[in-house]
Coordinates of C-alpha atoms and ligand atoms in Angstrom, one line a residue:
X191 CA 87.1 122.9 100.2
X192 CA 83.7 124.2 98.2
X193 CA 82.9 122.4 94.8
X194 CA 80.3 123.6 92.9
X195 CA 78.9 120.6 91.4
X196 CA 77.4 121.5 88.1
X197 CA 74.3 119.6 85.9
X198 CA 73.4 117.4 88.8
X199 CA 70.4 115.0 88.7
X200 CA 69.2 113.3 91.6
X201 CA 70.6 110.0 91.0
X202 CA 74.1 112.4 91.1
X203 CA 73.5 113.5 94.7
X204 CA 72.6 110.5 95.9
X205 CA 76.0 108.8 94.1
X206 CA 78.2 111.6 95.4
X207 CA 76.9 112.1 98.5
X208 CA 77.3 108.5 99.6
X209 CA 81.1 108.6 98.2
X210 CA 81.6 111.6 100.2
X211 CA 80.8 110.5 103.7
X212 CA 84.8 109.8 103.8
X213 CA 86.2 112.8 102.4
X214 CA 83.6 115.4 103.9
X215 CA 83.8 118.0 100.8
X216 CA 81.6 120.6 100.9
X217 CA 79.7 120.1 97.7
X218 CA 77.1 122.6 96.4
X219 CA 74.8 121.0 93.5
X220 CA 73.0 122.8 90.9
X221 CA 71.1 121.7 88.6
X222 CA 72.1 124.3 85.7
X223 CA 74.6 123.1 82.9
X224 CA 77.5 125.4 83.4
X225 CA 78.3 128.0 80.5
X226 CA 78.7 131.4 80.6
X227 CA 75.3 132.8 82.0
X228 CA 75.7 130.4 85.0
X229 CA 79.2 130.2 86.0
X230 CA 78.7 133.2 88.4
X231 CA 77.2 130.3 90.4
X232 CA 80.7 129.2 91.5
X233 CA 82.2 132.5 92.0
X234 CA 84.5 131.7 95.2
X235 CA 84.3 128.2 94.7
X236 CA 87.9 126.6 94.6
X237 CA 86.6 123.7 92.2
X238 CA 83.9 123.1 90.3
X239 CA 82.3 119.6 89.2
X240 CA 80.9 119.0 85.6
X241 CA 79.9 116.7 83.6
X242 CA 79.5 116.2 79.3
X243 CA 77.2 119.2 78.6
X244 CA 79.0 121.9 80.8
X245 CA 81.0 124.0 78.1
X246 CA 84.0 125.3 79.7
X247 CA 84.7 127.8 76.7
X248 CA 87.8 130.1 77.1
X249 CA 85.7 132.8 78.2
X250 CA 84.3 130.2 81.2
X251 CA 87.5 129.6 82.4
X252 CA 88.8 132.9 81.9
X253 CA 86.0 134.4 84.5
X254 CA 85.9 131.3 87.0
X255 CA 90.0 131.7 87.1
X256 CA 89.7 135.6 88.1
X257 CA 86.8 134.9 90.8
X258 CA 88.9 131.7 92.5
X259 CA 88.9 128.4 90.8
X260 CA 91.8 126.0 90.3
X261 CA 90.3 122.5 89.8
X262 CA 87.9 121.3 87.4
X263 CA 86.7 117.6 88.5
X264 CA 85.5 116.1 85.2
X265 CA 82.7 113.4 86.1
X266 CA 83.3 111.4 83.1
X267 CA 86.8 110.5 81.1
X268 CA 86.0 112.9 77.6
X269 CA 86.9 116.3 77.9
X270 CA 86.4 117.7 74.5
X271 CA 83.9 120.5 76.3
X272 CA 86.7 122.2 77.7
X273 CA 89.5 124.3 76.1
X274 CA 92.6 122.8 77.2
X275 CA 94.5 125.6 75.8
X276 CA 92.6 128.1 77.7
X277 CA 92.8 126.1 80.9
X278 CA 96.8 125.3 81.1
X279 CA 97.3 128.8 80.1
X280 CA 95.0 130.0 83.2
X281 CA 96.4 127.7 85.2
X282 CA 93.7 124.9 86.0
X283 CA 94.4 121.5 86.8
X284 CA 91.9 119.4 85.6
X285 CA 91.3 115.9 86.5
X286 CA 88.6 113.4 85.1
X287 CA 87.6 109.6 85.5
X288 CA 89.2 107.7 82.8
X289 CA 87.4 104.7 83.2
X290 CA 83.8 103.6 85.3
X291 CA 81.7 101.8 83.1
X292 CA 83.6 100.5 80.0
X293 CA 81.9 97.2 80.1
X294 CA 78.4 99.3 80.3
X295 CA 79.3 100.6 77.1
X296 CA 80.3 98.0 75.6
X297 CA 76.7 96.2 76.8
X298 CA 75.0 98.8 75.5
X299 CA 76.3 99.2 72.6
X300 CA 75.6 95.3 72.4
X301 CA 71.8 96.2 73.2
X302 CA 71.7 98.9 70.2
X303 CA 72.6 95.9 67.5
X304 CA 70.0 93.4 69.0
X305 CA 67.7 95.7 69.5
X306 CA 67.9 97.1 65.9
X307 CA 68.6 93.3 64.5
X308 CA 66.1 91.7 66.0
X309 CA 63.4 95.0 65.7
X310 CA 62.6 94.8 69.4
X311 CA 61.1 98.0 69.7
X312 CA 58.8 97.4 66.8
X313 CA 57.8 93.9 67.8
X314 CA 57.4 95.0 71.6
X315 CA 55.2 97.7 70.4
X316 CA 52.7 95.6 67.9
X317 CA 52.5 92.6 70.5
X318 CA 51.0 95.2 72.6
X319 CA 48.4 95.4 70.5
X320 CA 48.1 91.9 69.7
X321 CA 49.6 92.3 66.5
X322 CA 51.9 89.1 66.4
X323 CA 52.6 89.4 62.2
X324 CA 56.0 89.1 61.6
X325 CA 56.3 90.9 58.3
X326 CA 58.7 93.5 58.6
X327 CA 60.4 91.9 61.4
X328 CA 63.3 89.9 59.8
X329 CA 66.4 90.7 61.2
X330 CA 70.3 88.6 60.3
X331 CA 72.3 86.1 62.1
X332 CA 75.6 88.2 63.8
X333 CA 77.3 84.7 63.1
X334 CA 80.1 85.1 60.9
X335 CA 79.2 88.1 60.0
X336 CA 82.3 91.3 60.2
X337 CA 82.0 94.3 62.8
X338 CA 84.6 97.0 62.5
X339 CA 85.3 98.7 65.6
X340 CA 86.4 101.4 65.3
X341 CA 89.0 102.2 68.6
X342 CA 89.9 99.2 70.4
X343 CA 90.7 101.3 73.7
X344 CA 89.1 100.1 76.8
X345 CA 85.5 100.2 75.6
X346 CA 86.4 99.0 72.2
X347 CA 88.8 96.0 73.3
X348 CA 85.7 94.6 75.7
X349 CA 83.0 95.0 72.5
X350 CA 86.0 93.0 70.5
X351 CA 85.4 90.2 73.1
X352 CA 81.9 90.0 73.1
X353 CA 81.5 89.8 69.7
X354 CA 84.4 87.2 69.4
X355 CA 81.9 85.3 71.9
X356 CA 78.8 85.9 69.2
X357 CA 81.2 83.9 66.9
X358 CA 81.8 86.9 64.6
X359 CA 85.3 88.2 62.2
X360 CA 86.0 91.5 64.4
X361 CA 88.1 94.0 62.7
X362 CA 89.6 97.2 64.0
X363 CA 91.1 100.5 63.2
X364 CA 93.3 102.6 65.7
X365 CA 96.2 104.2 66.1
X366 CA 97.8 102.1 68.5
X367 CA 97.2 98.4 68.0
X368 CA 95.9 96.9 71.6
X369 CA 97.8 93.9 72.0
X370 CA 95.0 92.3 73.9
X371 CA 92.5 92.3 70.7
X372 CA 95.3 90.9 68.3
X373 CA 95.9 87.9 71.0
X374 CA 92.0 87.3 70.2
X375 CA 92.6 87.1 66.9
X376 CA 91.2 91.0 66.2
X377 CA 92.7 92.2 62.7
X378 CA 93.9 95.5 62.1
X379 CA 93.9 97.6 59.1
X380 CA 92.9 101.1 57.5
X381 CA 89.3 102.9 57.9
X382 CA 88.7 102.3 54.2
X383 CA 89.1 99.1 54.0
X384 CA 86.9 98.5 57.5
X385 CA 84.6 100.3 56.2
X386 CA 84.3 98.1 53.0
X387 CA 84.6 95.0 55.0
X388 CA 82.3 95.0 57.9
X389 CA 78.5 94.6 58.4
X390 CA 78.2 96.1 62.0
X391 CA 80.7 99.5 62.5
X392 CA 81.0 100.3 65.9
X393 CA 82.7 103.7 67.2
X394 CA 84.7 103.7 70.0
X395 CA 87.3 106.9 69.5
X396 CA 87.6 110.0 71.4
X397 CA 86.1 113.1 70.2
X398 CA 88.9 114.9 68.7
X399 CA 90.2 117.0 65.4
X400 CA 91.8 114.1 63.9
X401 CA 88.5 111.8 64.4
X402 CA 85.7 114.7 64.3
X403 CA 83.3 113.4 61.4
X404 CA 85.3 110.6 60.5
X405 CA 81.7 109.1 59.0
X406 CA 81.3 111.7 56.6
X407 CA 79.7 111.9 53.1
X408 CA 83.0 109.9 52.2
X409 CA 83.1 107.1 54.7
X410 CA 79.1 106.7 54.3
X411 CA 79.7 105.8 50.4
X412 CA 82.7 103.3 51.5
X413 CA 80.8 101.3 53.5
X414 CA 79.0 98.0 52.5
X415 CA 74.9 98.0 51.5
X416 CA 72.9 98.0 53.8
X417 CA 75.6 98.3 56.6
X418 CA 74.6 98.8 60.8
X419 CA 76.6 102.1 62.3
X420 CA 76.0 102.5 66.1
X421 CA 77.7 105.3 67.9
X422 CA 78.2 105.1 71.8
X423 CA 81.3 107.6 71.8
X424 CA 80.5 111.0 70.9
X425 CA 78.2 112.5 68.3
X426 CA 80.8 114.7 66.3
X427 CA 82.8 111.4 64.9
X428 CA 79.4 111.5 62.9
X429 CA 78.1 114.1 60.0
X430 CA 74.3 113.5 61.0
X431 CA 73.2 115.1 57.4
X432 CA 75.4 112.5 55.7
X433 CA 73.8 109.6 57.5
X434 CA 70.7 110.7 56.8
X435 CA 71.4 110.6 53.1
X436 CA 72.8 107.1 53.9
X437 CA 69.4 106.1 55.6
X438 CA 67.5 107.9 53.0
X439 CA 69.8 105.7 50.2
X440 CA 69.3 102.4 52.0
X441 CA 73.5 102.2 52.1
X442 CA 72.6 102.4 55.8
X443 CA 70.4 99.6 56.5
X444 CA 70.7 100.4 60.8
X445 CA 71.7 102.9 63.2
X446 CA 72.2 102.8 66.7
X447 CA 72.5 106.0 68.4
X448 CA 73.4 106.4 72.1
X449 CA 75.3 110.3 71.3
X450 CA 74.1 112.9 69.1
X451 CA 76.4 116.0 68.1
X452 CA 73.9 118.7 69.1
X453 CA 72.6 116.6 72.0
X454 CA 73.1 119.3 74.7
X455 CA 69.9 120.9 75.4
X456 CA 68.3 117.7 74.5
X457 CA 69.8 114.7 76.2
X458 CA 69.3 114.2 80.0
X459 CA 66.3 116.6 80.5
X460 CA 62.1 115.8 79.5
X461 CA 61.2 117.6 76.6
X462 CA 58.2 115.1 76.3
X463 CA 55.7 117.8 76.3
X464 CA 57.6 120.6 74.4
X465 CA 58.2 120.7 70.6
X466 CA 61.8 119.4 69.1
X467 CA 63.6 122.3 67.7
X468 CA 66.3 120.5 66.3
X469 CA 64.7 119.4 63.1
X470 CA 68.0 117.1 62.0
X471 CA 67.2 115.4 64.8
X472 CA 63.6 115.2 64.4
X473 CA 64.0 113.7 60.9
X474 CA 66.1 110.9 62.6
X475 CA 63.3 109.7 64.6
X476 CA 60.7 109.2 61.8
X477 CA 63.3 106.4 60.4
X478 CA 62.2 102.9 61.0
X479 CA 65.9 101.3 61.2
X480 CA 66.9 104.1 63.5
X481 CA 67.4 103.4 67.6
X482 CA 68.3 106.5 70.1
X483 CA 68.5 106.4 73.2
X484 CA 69.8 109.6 75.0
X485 CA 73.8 109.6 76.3
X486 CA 72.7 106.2 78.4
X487 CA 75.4 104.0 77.7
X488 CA 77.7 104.5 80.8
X489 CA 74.6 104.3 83.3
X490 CA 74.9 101.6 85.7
X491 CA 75.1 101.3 89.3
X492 CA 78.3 100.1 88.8
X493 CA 79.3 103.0 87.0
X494 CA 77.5 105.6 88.6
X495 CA 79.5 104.4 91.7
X496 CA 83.0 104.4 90.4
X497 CA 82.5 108.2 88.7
X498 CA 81.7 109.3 92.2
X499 CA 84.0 107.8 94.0
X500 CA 86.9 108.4 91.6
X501 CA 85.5 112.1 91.4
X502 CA 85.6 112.9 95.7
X503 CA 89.1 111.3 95.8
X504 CA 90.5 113.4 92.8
X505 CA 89.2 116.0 94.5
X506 CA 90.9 115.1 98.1
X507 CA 94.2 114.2 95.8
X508 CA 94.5 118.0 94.4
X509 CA 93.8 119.2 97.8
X510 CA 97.1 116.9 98.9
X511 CA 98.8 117.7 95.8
X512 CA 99.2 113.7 94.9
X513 CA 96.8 114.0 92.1
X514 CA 97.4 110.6 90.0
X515 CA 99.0 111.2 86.9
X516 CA 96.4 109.0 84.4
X517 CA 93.7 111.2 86.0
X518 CA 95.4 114.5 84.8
X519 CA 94.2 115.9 81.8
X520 CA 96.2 118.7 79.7
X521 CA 96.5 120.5 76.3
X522 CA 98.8 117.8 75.4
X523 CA 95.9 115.7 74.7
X524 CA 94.6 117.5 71.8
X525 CA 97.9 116.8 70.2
X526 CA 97.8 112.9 71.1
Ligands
NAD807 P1 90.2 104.9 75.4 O1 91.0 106.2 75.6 O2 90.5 103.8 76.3 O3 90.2 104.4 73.9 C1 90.2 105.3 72.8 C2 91.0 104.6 71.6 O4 91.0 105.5 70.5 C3 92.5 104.3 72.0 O5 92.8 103.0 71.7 C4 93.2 105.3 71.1 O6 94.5 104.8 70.6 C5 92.2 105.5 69.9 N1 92.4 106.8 69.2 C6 92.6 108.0 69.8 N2 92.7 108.9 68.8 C7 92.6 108.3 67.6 C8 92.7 108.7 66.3 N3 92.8 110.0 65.9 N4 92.5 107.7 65.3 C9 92.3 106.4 65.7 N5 92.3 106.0 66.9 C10 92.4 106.9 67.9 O7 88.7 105.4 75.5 P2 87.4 104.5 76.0 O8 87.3 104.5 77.5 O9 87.4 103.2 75.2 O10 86.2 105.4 75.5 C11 86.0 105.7 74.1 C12 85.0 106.9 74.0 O11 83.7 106.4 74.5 C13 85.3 108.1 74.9 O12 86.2 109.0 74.3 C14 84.0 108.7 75.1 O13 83.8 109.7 74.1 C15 83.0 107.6 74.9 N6 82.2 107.3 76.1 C16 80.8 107.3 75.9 C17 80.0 107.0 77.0 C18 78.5 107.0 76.9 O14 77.8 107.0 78.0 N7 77.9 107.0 75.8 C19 80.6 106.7 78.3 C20 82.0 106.6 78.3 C21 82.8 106.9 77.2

């Protein structure tokens, strides 16, 4: 069976290629996000491969369904870049890797709050230059101190551990309560009043219509002075604009950034010698309290391994017709 494997790096090859040695798929990489001036690259293809920044739009799927796809193997568990809709109506089965690196989130988003706490970055930069002052460098004690998570799914119930271990109040909003974090003492109640109550926020939902923006304008003036936000889901739970004004206000006192909304285009390439375009984003970077780091969160050896291994056998499943049912995703999500 021919995959085209779309928005492949090298470290993807390398990953997928070692995975495959026991299947035997015949994958074709390209490097090319897949939209709709590239996807006559998989014309004849039975599958394609993709990844967070392919946009599989219903205009996509309409043309790769009338030129001989059936399967799209997702290379990562969100799947808000592809309309569902479109793709049961088409016919696609689509399959994805629900989970390979929830404890590298969680680490990482772990990483954003000490960094941004304890000003790594700035004091890593000034010893460089033998600057050892430490004015401007004072950061707070996470003891005792309240994070809201919000999402206590696989990635958020691990964070609700670690912090428990840093000795802090962890409170949570979702719609299901995760049985797991109330056994650890994790309290549940409405996004209001988490936003009121904590001094860390951490966002750990899907990207979907119900949780699109959810830190808007409104949620930014609920939250507590001088609060720390960091975002290791997807960018469009936030309104960038409104978190600016939050930074500009000092009501956001942090922000940890691992997703960005318009990150496509951006994220996973080196712009480092072209001009930023995106000028929201450029005013995000002059802030001093801001961190980003670009879509890193899940990438570990550990994970990189389990999204290619997950990925080759989903693919040898659909060929078998025993694709496993938590792999499958359908429009039925968008209504969950
Ligand atoms: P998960 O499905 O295990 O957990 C999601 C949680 O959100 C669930 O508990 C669910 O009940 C809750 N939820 C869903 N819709 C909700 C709503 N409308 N309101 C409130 N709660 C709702 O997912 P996960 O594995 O913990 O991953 C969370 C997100 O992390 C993913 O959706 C993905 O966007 C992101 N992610 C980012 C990276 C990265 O590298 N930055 C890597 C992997 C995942």
């Amino acid at each position: 069976m021919k995959i085209a494997v779309f928005s492949t790096k090298p470290y993807d090859r390398k990953f997928l290629d070692r995975a495959n040695q026991r299947f035997g798929h015949d994958l074709v990489y390209f490097e090319p996000n897949l939209n709709i001036e590239t996807c006559k690259l998989a014309f004849g293809f039975e599958a394609v491969c993709v990844f967070v920044h392919d946009s599989l739009t219903r205009e996509v799927l309409q043309l790769l369904a009338d030129n001989g796809t059936h399967l799209i193997a997702l290379r990562c568990a969100g799947f808000n870049n592809i309309d569902l809709v479109a793709a049961d109506e088409l016919g696609f089965k689509i399959l994805r890797v629900p989970a390979y690196s929830p404890n590298g989130v969680a680490e990482h988003a772990v990483s954003l709050m000490l960094a941004l706490n304890r000003k790594i970055y700035r004091s890593h930069n000034r010893v460089r230059e033998g600057n050892f002052s430490l004015e401007g460098l004072l950061g707070f004690e996470m003891y005792n101190k309240t994070v809201g998570i919000l999402g206590t799914g696989k990635i958020g119930e691990i964070l609700a551990r670690i912090m428990k271990g840093f000795g802090m109040n962890v409170v949570a909003y979702d719609v299901a309560v995760n049985p797991r974090c109330e056994a650890m003492g994790v309290k549940y109640m409405g996004v209001k009043e988490l936003l009121n109550q904590s001094d860390i926020i951490s966002l750990h939902l899907p990207l979907l219509p119900d949780t699109y923006h959810i830190i808007d304008d409104e949620a930014v003036a609920q939250m507590k002075d001088n609060v720390m936000l960091i975002n290791t889901s997807r960018g469009g739970l936030i309104d960038t604009p409104a978190v600016i004004e939050g930074l500009k206000s000092g009501k956001i006192g942090w922000m940890g950034l691992d997703v960005y909304e318009e990150e496509e285009g951006l994220f996973f390439e080196d712009l480092s010698g072209r001009v930023i375009q995106d000028d929201v984003f450029a005013r995000l970077l002059t802030f001093p309290n801001v961190v980003i780091t670009g879509h890193q969160a899940f990438f570990t050896d550990t994970a990189l391994t389990n999204i290619a291994d997950m990925t080759v056998q989903n693919i040898a499943d659909f060929k078998n017709d025993t694709p496993r049912p938590e792999n499958i995703v359908t429009a039925a999500f968008k209504k969950s």
